[in-house]
Amino acid sequence: IDTLDIAPDEAQRLGLADGTRVQLRSRYGTAVLPLKYNDAVPAGQVFTTFHTAAVFLNEVTSPHRDGYVDAPEYKVTAVRLEAV
């Protein structure tokens, strides 16, 4: 199962508890997945995997691609989180 990993202090600042289902929203789309505290994630950033197709995480990421290697620009997509 995919989770949205976030630094515990950052999640608490946003009022989000570990395990809360959150809506991850970007200007491109949304996805809903459970929040997971992770000390390895820097404040101001989130991390998730793309294992579960039903979560539709590709809807959240930018359609732009790196011109050199043609890889998606996953790491530069701004998002907003809210509990659902």
PDB file of C-alpha atoms in Angstrom:
ATOM      1  CA  ILE A   1       0.000   0.000   0.000  1.00  0.00           C
ATOM      2  CA  ASP A   2       1.287   3.452  -0.847  1.00  0.00           C
ATOM      3  CA  THR A   3       1.634   6.012   1.941  1.00  0.00           C
ATOM      4  CA  LEU A   4       2.428   9.693   1.946  1.00  0.00           C
ATOM      5  CA  ASP A   5       5.558  10.043   4.077  1.00  0.00           C
ATOM      6  CA  ILE A   6       6.134  13.289   5.962  1.00  0.00           C
ATOM      7  CA  ALA A   7       8.365  14.500   8.808  1.00  0.00           C
ATOM      8  CA  PRO A   8       6.505  14.114  12.126  1.00  0.00           C
ATOM      9  CA  ASP A   9       7.075  17.761  13.129  1.00  0.00           C
ATOM     10  CA  GLU A  10       5.769  18.973   9.767  1.00  0.00           C
ATOM     11  CA  ALA A  11       2.656  16.784   9.996  1.00  0.00           C
ATOM     12  CA  GLN A  12       1.942  17.966  13.540  1.00  0.00           C
ATOM     13  CA  ARG A  13       2.349  21.591  12.445  1.00  0.00           C
ATOM     14  CA  LEU A  14      -0.325  20.902   9.829  1.00  0.00           C
ATOM     15  CA  GLY A  15      -2.526  19.144  12.406  1.00  0.00           C
ATOM     16  CA  LEU A  16      -2.221  15.745  10.712  1.00  0.00           C
ATOM     17  CA  ALA A  17      -1.821  12.566  12.772  1.00  0.00           C
ATOM     18  CA  ASP A  18       0.099   9.478  11.692  1.00  0.00           C
ATOM     19  CA  GLY A  19      -2.248   7.185   9.741  1.00  0.00           C
ATOM     20  CA  THR A  20      -4.700   9.943   8.769  1.00  0.00           C
ATOM     21  CA  ARG A  21      -6.049   9.656   5.222  1.00  0.00           C
ATOM     22  CA  VAL A  22      -5.077  12.827   3.382  1.00  0.00           C
ATOM     23  CA  GLN A  23      -5.876  14.361   0.046  1.00  0.00           C
ATOM     24  CA  LEU A  24      -2.701  15.283  -1.797  1.00  0.00           C
ATOM     25  CA  ARG A  25      -3.559  18.120  -4.191  1.00  0.00           C
ATOM     26  CA  SER A  26      -1.462  19.798  -6.864  1.00  0.00           C
ATOM     27  CA  ARG A  27      -2.475  22.074  -9.702  1.00  0.00           C
ATOM     28  CA  TYR A  28      -2.586  18.939 -11.879  1.00  0.00           C
ATOM     29  CA  GLY A  29      -4.854  16.672  -9.806  1.00  0.00           C
ATOM     30  CA  THR A  30      -5.482  14.881  -6.513  1.00  0.00           C
ATOM     31  CA  ALA A  31      -4.871  11.568  -4.781  1.00  0.00           C
ATOM     32  CA  VAL A  32      -5.960  10.192  -1.407  1.00  0.00           C
ATOM     33  CA  LEU A  33      -3.666   8.018   0.698  1.00  0.00           C
ATOM     34  CA  PRO A  34      -2.699   7.412   4.342  1.00  0.00           C
ATOM     35  CA  LEU A  35      -0.128   9.643   6.013  1.00  0.00           C
ATOM     36  CA  LYS A  36       2.975   8.044   7.522  1.00  0.00           C
ATOM     37  CA  TYR A  37       5.438   9.788   9.824  1.00  0.00           C
ATOM     38  CA  ASN A  38       8.989   9.390   8.535  1.00  0.00           C
ATOM     39  CA  ASP A  39      12.001  11.097  10.149  1.00  0.00           C
ATOM     40  CA  ALA A  40      14.000  10.715   6.915  1.00  0.00           C
ATOM     41  CA  VAL A  41      11.763  13.159   4.997  1.00  0.00           C
ATOM     42  CA  PRO A  42      12.949  16.804   5.257  1.00  0.00           C
ATOM     43  CA  ALA A  43      10.538  19.451   6.523  1.00  0.00           C
ATOM     44  CA  GLY A  44       8.606  21.049   3.674  1.00  0.00           C
ATOM     45  CA  GLN A  45       8.739  17.888   1.562  1.00  0.00           C
ATOM     46  CA  VAL A  46       6.683  14.725   1.198  1.00  0.00           C
ATOM     47  CA  PHE A  47       7.506  11.338  -0.324  1.00  0.00           C
ATOM     48  CA  THR A  48       5.425   8.532  -1.740  1.00  0.00           C
ATOM     49  CA  THR A  49       5.852   5.455  -3.870  1.00  0.00           C
ATOM     50  CA  PHE A  50       3.896   4.656  -7.035  1.00  0.00           C
ATOM     51  CA  HIS A  51       3.073   0.983  -6.371  1.00  0.00           C
ATOM     52  CA  THR A  52      -0.741   1.124  -6.356  1.00  0.00           C
ATOM     53  CA  ALA A  53      -2.297   2.188  -9.661  1.00  0.00           C
ATOM     54  CA  ALA A  54      -5.690   2.778  -7.989  1.00  0.00           C
ATOM     55  CA  VAL A  55      -4.268   5.776  -6.069  1.00  0.00           C
ATOM     56  CA  PHE A  56      -3.686   7.655  -9.372  1.00  0.00           C
ATOM     57  CA  LEU A  57      -0.518   9.425  -8.161  1.00  0.00           C
ATOM     58  CA  ASN A  58       0.405  10.254 -11.746  1.00  0.00           C
ATOM     59  CA  GLU A  59      -2.579  12.633 -11.731  1.00  0.00           C
ATOM     60  CA  VAL A  60      -0.776  14.755  -9.104  1.00  0.00           C
ATOM     61  CA  THR A  61       2.577  15.027 -10.847  1.00  0.00           C
ATOM     62  CA  SER A  62       3.611  17.505 -13.484  1.00  0.00           C
ATOM     63  CA  PRO A  63       3.268  16.529 -17.152  1.00  0.00           C
ATOM     64  CA  HIS A  64       6.595  18.294 -17.885  1.00  0.00           C
ATOM     65  CA  ARG A  65       9.647  16.205 -18.637  1.00  0.00           C
ATOM     66  CA  ASP A  66      13.370  16.737 -18.269  1.00  0.00           C
ATOM     67  CA  GLY A  67      14.739  17.670 -21.693  1.00  0.00           C
ATOM     68  CA  TYR A  68      17.972  15.735 -21.258  1.00  0.00           C
ATOM     69  CA  VAL A  69      16.804  12.296 -20.082  1.00  0.00           C
ATOM     70  CA  ASP A  70      13.035  12.634 -20.734  1.00  0.00           C
ATOM     71  CA  ALA A  71      12.220  11.752 -17.111  1.00  0.00           C
ATOM     72  CA  PRO A  72       9.116  13.226 -15.442  1.00  0.00           C
ATOM     73  CA  GLU A  73       9.686  16.204 -13.128  1.00  0.00           C
ATOM     74  CA  TYR A  74       8.215  14.450 -10.079  1.00  0.00           C
ATOM     75  CA  LYS A  75      10.413  16.237  -7.583  1.00  0.00           C
ATOM     76  CA  VAL A  76       9.285  19.770  -8.380  1.00  0.00           C
ATOM     77  CA  THR A  77       5.519  19.440  -7.993  1.00  0.00           C
ATOM     78  CA  ALA A  78       4.083  21.716  -5.294  1.00  0.00           C
ATOM     79  CA  VAL A  79       1.294  20.089  -3.261  1.00  0.00           C
ATOM     80  CA  ARG A  80      -1.182  20.865  -0.517  1.00  0.00           C
ATOM     81  CA  LEU A  81      -2.407  18.371   2.096  1.00  0.00           C
ATOM     82  CA  GLU A  82      -5.727  18.141   3.886  1.00  0.00           C
ATOM     83  CA  ALA A  83      -7.335  15.434   6.003  1.00  0.00           C
ATOM     84  CA  VAL A  84     -10.288  13.595   4.469  1.00  0.00           C
TER      85      VAL A  84
END
